Structures are given as structure tokens and as C-alpha cells.
RNA sequence: GGCCCCAUCGUCUAGAGGACUAGGACGGCGGCCUUUCAAGCCGCAAACACGGAUUCGAAUUCCGUUGGGGCCA
């Protein structure tokens, strides 16, 4: 193999990552793994004003959670370290110097003020805005009084002809050089622009394919010209479709795009998220919706990536997550819940449940939750001695207090006698009771459900009672009977 | 505004000239099942943006329009 696949995910640490950022990482990672190549993480922090403390860690944490492991990166180093641009400034300055030497770049002494005036004039005269190349062919630096302190370095772009970019996803895209401006390579503070740093690093890190968001497509001609001027072979480009917010605008913090880290918190599973994110802009065929991590890696190819942007569909994410949840073994679900509560403690379940007990409960809720955070409200009664509910909730539609009280008293008797205390036995004993009392099964079972769990919507009744055990079940229902016997004490009319 | 990208059900998508009465999924609606809620099963509604051209034949090719998005301002 003459060209080993090496790809990079190159985030700017300007804030918490959102799904769009991470989906780019997903496609890049999938591409690397599919081709047995290297996945590199590089931090592009040359925009000092916009860098945010802690952003790098949030990004790495997101990748880790999703299981997107990297082979080289800021934290683990690698053969082309360092992987943080602010620590590679010498490389960029050298490249800028070389470009000046070869005549492909030049120093520009124009002050920000002049540039602003220029722009204003252009706008007023209804002409295209952009740098007028005033310093392009200077023989010597201008007099100090019309020069800004430190010059910037600009790239000398061709002024006629056109530049074609061969994109793996979009095919050949052509840009008129006439419209290209002499963009800045090195800012006056000595920091490189994205364009310079990106090209220098992709080359020096032997990046074979640049997978990046579509928004970079318009600046790609600049990059190909830098490669050419430096005598380097450019990597292959693939501009990925972007993810749009519900209102079809670009995802951004301003539009309330949540931090990606909100998803782990809300109880989504990494594999489900990976599955969902991959299917946003890529598909295997006309029917496959669920693919394991392994299958994703096996099948993922660039040529099946979509060209159009897509909207993030939360309902489908929920469904995908639910599907993964339902397919887990009881033990795996118990472990996932335990891990989730450890990371995000909930007051509803103050003490860590025993794994064995949780694994018995898991099958009862697997098909009732779509995210991990929906579990606690459904099962906290298994882990608490006191349950909380309105007495009125015990009284089902078409029943009154006295009837309910009698029903629960009789339930107590039958449950005391039940042998063994398991779901089948309980159901066999209680179903006839409903008939005997002239109640619908739903009425009787509803009352028992509230008495035992405190919930109107709960996991299946008989299985729950079995897991609760005779002692606790009798205790809870006994308390319910007591409540019903003392009508004056609670349930004031006003509510 | 200039440049670039994109365009199939509300959303994610299949479709690469005849296999399309346009398939699947989420969501919606209806039904079945049912002790609640789910899950499951069955069914229904729902799309090729528009106009030209090429062709015996176009969702699929080309051009234009419109719309959406991105980049630069």
C-alpha cells in the first residue's frame, strides 16, 4: 500500500461540541477504521480570541464516550507531535517565510483602518469587496507612517483562469480565480490563519484524506494553491454534508444547539448514538436501520455519503435508542443503568441498587424506556421503603372508597395465602377476585398497582409484586388500606 | 449582494433511463393485543419543487427558474 490512509478530526476549541461537529468526527473515524488507517485528533487553536477554556476536554470526552478512539492526539502524542497548533507556530512561520521567498506570498503593510476604508468605498460604489492587492508588487516597504506596525503575510493568488477541486462527494467543483482574493496566511500577531496552519499540518502529518464539513468547500481552492506553491501533493478532499437545526439553519450555540455532552446525560447509549449519527447522511441500503459498531465500520464508504444537508431528528434518535435498550440482556441493561446513575446520580434512587436485583427488574422496563433517565421514575419504588402518592389514586374509575378498601383487604388475604409468591400464582388468585367483587380486572389491578408502587403507570403488576416480595408487598398494600379507612384525615376537597 | 453547494413523503432515506402503482424507517392516524404504560403485529394518509430539452421512454441526463443552505462580506 503506497498511500496509507491517515485522516484527522481537527476541532477548534471554541466551545462545547454539538452534534454537527461530532458527526464529522464519526464519519472520519468510520473512514479510518474501514480502511485500517490512522485516526488523528488535532487541536486547531490558532484563533486566540475565540479559544475557550475546557473546550478541548469536552471534545475529547465526547469522542471517548462515543467510542471513537484515536491513534494520535494532543493527549497521547504520536509520531508527528505536538497535535496542538499553538505549539507548532514555528512550522507555520517557516512555511510563510518559504512562500515569501518563492514569491508566492508577500508582506502586506496595509492597516486595518485602510482595509476598513477600502471596504466601505467598495460597498458604496457597489463593487465587489476584498483586498485590492496594493502591497502585492511593492518593491520596498512603505514609509513607516503609512504602515501598520507588523505586516501580515498574504498569499499571491492567480488572477485569471480557474481552480478545480475534485471532491470525493461532490465531484469537480470549479472556482474563478478572478474572484479569489489575496488572503492572509500569517496574521500580524504572528499566528497563522486556518488556511496556512491547516495545510502545513495536514501535509506534515501525512494526512491522506481530508474529511471536513461542507462549509470549508469555498476555501479549498486557497488550500490547493498553498499545497502547489509549497510543492506538496494535496490530500483528497471530501466535504461532508452538514446537519441543520430544526429551522434549517446551521447548528450553532446561538440557536440553542445543545452541547453534545447533554446526550450522555440524558441517557442515550453510545452505540445507539453512533448508529443514529451515521444514518444521518449515510445509508447502507433501502431498509437497514440498526447496525452494530462493527457493521458500521465494515460497510461505511464515502461513496454512500449523501450530498445534501440533513435535519437532526430527535424522535428517530429516541426510537433508535429505545431499540438498543430493548435488545440488551437484563444484565447489560442493569450495568448500563448502574453506570448511568453513577455518572449522573438521581435523588429518586439514593442508594445504589444491587446488580442482581436490578437485572431482575430490567426486563420489566426495557421496552418501556427510550433513554436511561426514564428508568428511575418507573422503578424507584423497588428501592424505597416509603412510597408517595395521592390516596385518591387508589380509587379507580367506577369505584368508591369503600369498594376499594374492601378490594385491597381481600387482596391482602389472598396475597398472604399465595404459595409460592410469584407472578403466575398471584395472577391466578387475583383475577377471580375481580370477578367476585364485580370489578373489571383493570379496576382491581389499578388499585393494587398504586398501592404497591405509588404509580398509576408502572411496570407489569404481577412481576413487580413478585420481585418486591411478599413482605414488602403486604406492607405497602396494608398501608393503603389504612389510608382508605381514615377518610377524614387526608384528601381535602380542594386539592 | 457575489461565489459555491444542495433539492424524493413533516423528518431520515432507497432509487444511478424502462423492474416505480416511487420502497423502507421515524413521527402521525386507525385497528388488534392488553391489568396501566409500553413493546409487538396489521393497516391508512403522506414525496419525485417548477418549466423546458434530450429520449420510444426520465425521480434518474442537460439547461433554466424557484427554494433551501454554506462561504465571503
XYZ file of C-alpha atoms in Angstrom, chain A residues 92-312:
221
model
C 3.787 27.921 10.015
C 6.186 30.844 10.155
C 8.752 28.827 8.272
C 6.209 27.961 5.606
C 5.190 31.601 5.301
C 8.824 32.564 5.010
C 9.366 29.981 2.280
C 6.358 31.233 0.383
C 7.642 34.774 0.516
C 10.977 33.503 -0.698
C 9.445 31.761 -3.680
C 7.347 34.790 -4.492
C 4.078 33.039 -3.706
C 3.386 35.275 -0.775
C 4.141 38.814 0.222
C 4.102 41.101 3.189
C 1.167 43.436 3.372
C 1.524 46.629 5.342
C -1.986 47.881 4.999
C -3.503 48.949 8.274
C -6.833 47.638 9.475
C -8.055 51.192 9.079
C -7.145 51.308 5.409
C -8.768 47.947 4.833
C -11.931 49.154 6.502
C -11.971 52.334 4.421
C -11.380 50.299 1.306
C -14.263 48.064 2.103
C -16.527 50.989 2.772
C -15.614 52.590 -0.502
C -16.174 49.360 -2.405
C -19.523 48.863 -0.799
C -20.545 52.423 -1.542
C -19.555 52.077 -5.152
C -21.388 48.789 -5.306
C -18.268 46.913 -6.264
C -17.055 43.545 -5.014
C -15.366 43.871 -1.681
C -11.961 42.445 -0.991
C -8.333 43.326 -0.692
C -7.095 45.431 -3.588
C -3.622 43.851 -3.684
C -1.969 47.162 -3.003
C 1.122 45.565 -1.427
C 1.313 42.738 -3.930
C 4.021 44.253 -6.054
C 5.765 46.568 -3.666
C 9.478 46.962 -4.287
C 10.253 48.062 -0.777
C 8.335 48.501 2.465
C 6.400 51.758 2.502
C 7.282 54.672 4.749
C 6.636 53.918 8.408
C 3.819 56.451 8.690
C 1.505 54.615 6.290
C 2.422 51.203 7.565
C 0.884 49.290 10.398
C 3.403 48.060 12.953
C 3.732 44.469 11.821
C 2.883 43.356 8.325
C 0.644 40.385 7.634
C 1.632 37.824 5.052
C -0.702 37.350 2.134
C -0.836 34.623 -0.456
C -0.426 35.644 -4.075
C -3.454 34.110 -5.762
C -3.646 33.761 -9.520
C -5.867 36.397 -11.110
C -7.188 34.579 -14.110
C -8.179 31.097 -15.079
C -9.959 28.842 -12.652
C -9.224 26.360 -9.947
C -10.874 22.987 -9.805
C -11.329 20.965 -6.670
C -12.016 17.280 -7.033
C -14.222 16.377 -4.148
C -14.911 12.752 -3.301
C -18.531 13.536 -2.567
C -19.364 16.418 -4.877
C -17.211 15.698 -7.874
C -15.339 18.501 -9.577
C -16.110 21.965 -8.297
C -14.690 24.923 -10.191
C -13.928 28.392 -8.874
C -12.998 31.507 -10.852
C -9.591 32.790 -9.832
C -10.675 36.276 -10.820
C -12.818 36.335 -7.720
C -10.218 34.966 -5.353
C -8.513 37.434 -3.126
C -5.012 37.503 -1.713
C -5.937 36.066 1.630
C -3.887 36.299 4.782
C -1.567 33.440 5.744
C 0.050 34.933 8.799
C -1.663 37.467 10.988
C 0.153 40.442 12.471
C 0.308 38.711 15.834
C 2.436 36.049 14.192
C -0.333 33.451 14.331
C -1.278 31.597 11.190
C -4.760 31.666 9.714
C -6.730 28.462 9.429
C -5.678 28.112 5.816
C -1.942 28.084 6.417
C -1.929 26.049 9.594
C -4.317 23.520 8.198
C -2.305 22.901 5.067
C 1.029 22.790 6.844
C -0.254 20.329 9.413
C -2.154 18.099 7.028
C 0.988 17.813 4.993
C 3.420 17.366 7.840
C 1.147 14.811 9.479
C 0.869 12.874 6.216
C -2.883 13.214 6.069
C -4.205 11.306 3.068
C -7.843 12.376 3.096
C -9.418 15.498 4.438
C -12.950 14.828 5.597
C -14.461 18.028 6.844
C -17.739 19.889 6.932
C -19.132 21.344 3.739
C -18.646 24.883 4.959
C -14.956 24.532 4.059
C -15.583 23.856 0.414
C -15.359 27.520 -0.654
C -11.912 27.918 0.854
C -10.492 24.751 -0.616
C -9.029 26.492 -3.690
C -6.886 28.529 -1.340
C -5.604 25.359 0.191
C -4.824 23.666 -3.071
C -2.834 26.706 -4.142
C -0.806 26.664 -0.961
C -0.018 22.993 -1.483
C 1.040 23.704 -5.022
C 3.220 26.665 -4.094
C 4.937 24.631 -1.416
C 5.488 21.794 -3.849
C 3.325 19.419 -1.853
C 0.783 16.892 -3.060
C -2.611 17.785 -1.649
C -4.684 15.167 0.148
C -8.002 14.011 -1.245
C -10.943 16.090 -0.114
C -14.404 15.021 0.960
C -16.761 17.749 2.098
C -19.402 16.239 4.292
C -22.977 17.461 4.369
C -23.816 19.465 7.420
C -26.501 18.946 9.999
C -29.110 21.652 10.192
C -31.191 22.759 13.146
C -34.969 22.266 13.093
C -35.385 25.639 11.399
C -32.977 24.627 8.629
C -30.288 26.990 9.809
C -26.782 25.998 10.667
C -26.382 24.390 14.032
C -24.776 26.788 16.440
C -24.693 27.660 20.062
C -26.738 30.735 19.336
C -29.583 28.616 18.050
C -29.563 26.668 21.259
C -27.675 23.720 19.858
C -27.089 21.641 22.907
C -23.656 20.518 23.883
C -23.089 17.001 22.687
C -22.352 16.073 26.277
C -26.046 16.535 27.010
C -26.756 13.248 25.274
C -24.866 11.030 27.684
C -26.535 12.926 30.474
C -29.974 12.287 29.041
C -29.325 8.593 28.969
C -28.552 7.797 25.379
C -26.321 4.837 24.618
C -23.075 5.391 22.745
C -23.773 2.646 20.221
C -27.267 3.937 19.544
C -25.945 7.439 19.070
C -23.257 6.208 16.725
C -25.824 4.261 14.738
C -28.154 7.238 14.516
C -25.473 9.768 13.642
C -24.092 7.572 10.892
C -27.512 7.192 9.333
C -27.769 10.958 9.152
C -26.185 11.466 5.762
C -25.259 7.888 5.013
C -27.189 4.718 4.386
C -26.396 1.105 3.727
C -29.419 0.257 1.635
C -33.150 0.807 1.435
C -34.059 -0.873 4.711
C -31.326 -1.307 7.284
C -31.835 0.916 10.311
C -29.862 -0.815 13.014
C -26.183 -1.562 12.549
C -23.662 -2.536 15.161
C -20.415 -0.660 15.533
C -18.663 -3.482 13.736
C -21.110 -3.465 10.856
C -20.851 0.278 10.560
C -17.084 0.060 10.225
C -17.384 -2.790 7.776
C -19.878 -1.080 5.475
C -19.015 2.582 5.690
C -17.778 4.092 2.456
C -17.592 7.661 1.249
C -19.476 6.955 -1.945
C -22.652 6.292 0.001
C -22.472 9.563 1.842
C -25.255 11.948 0.892
C -24.659 15.294 -0.718
C -27.452 17.198 0.940
C -27.630 18.597 4.423
C -29.961 16.932 6.874
C -32.021 17.924 9.826
C -31.460 16.358 13.190
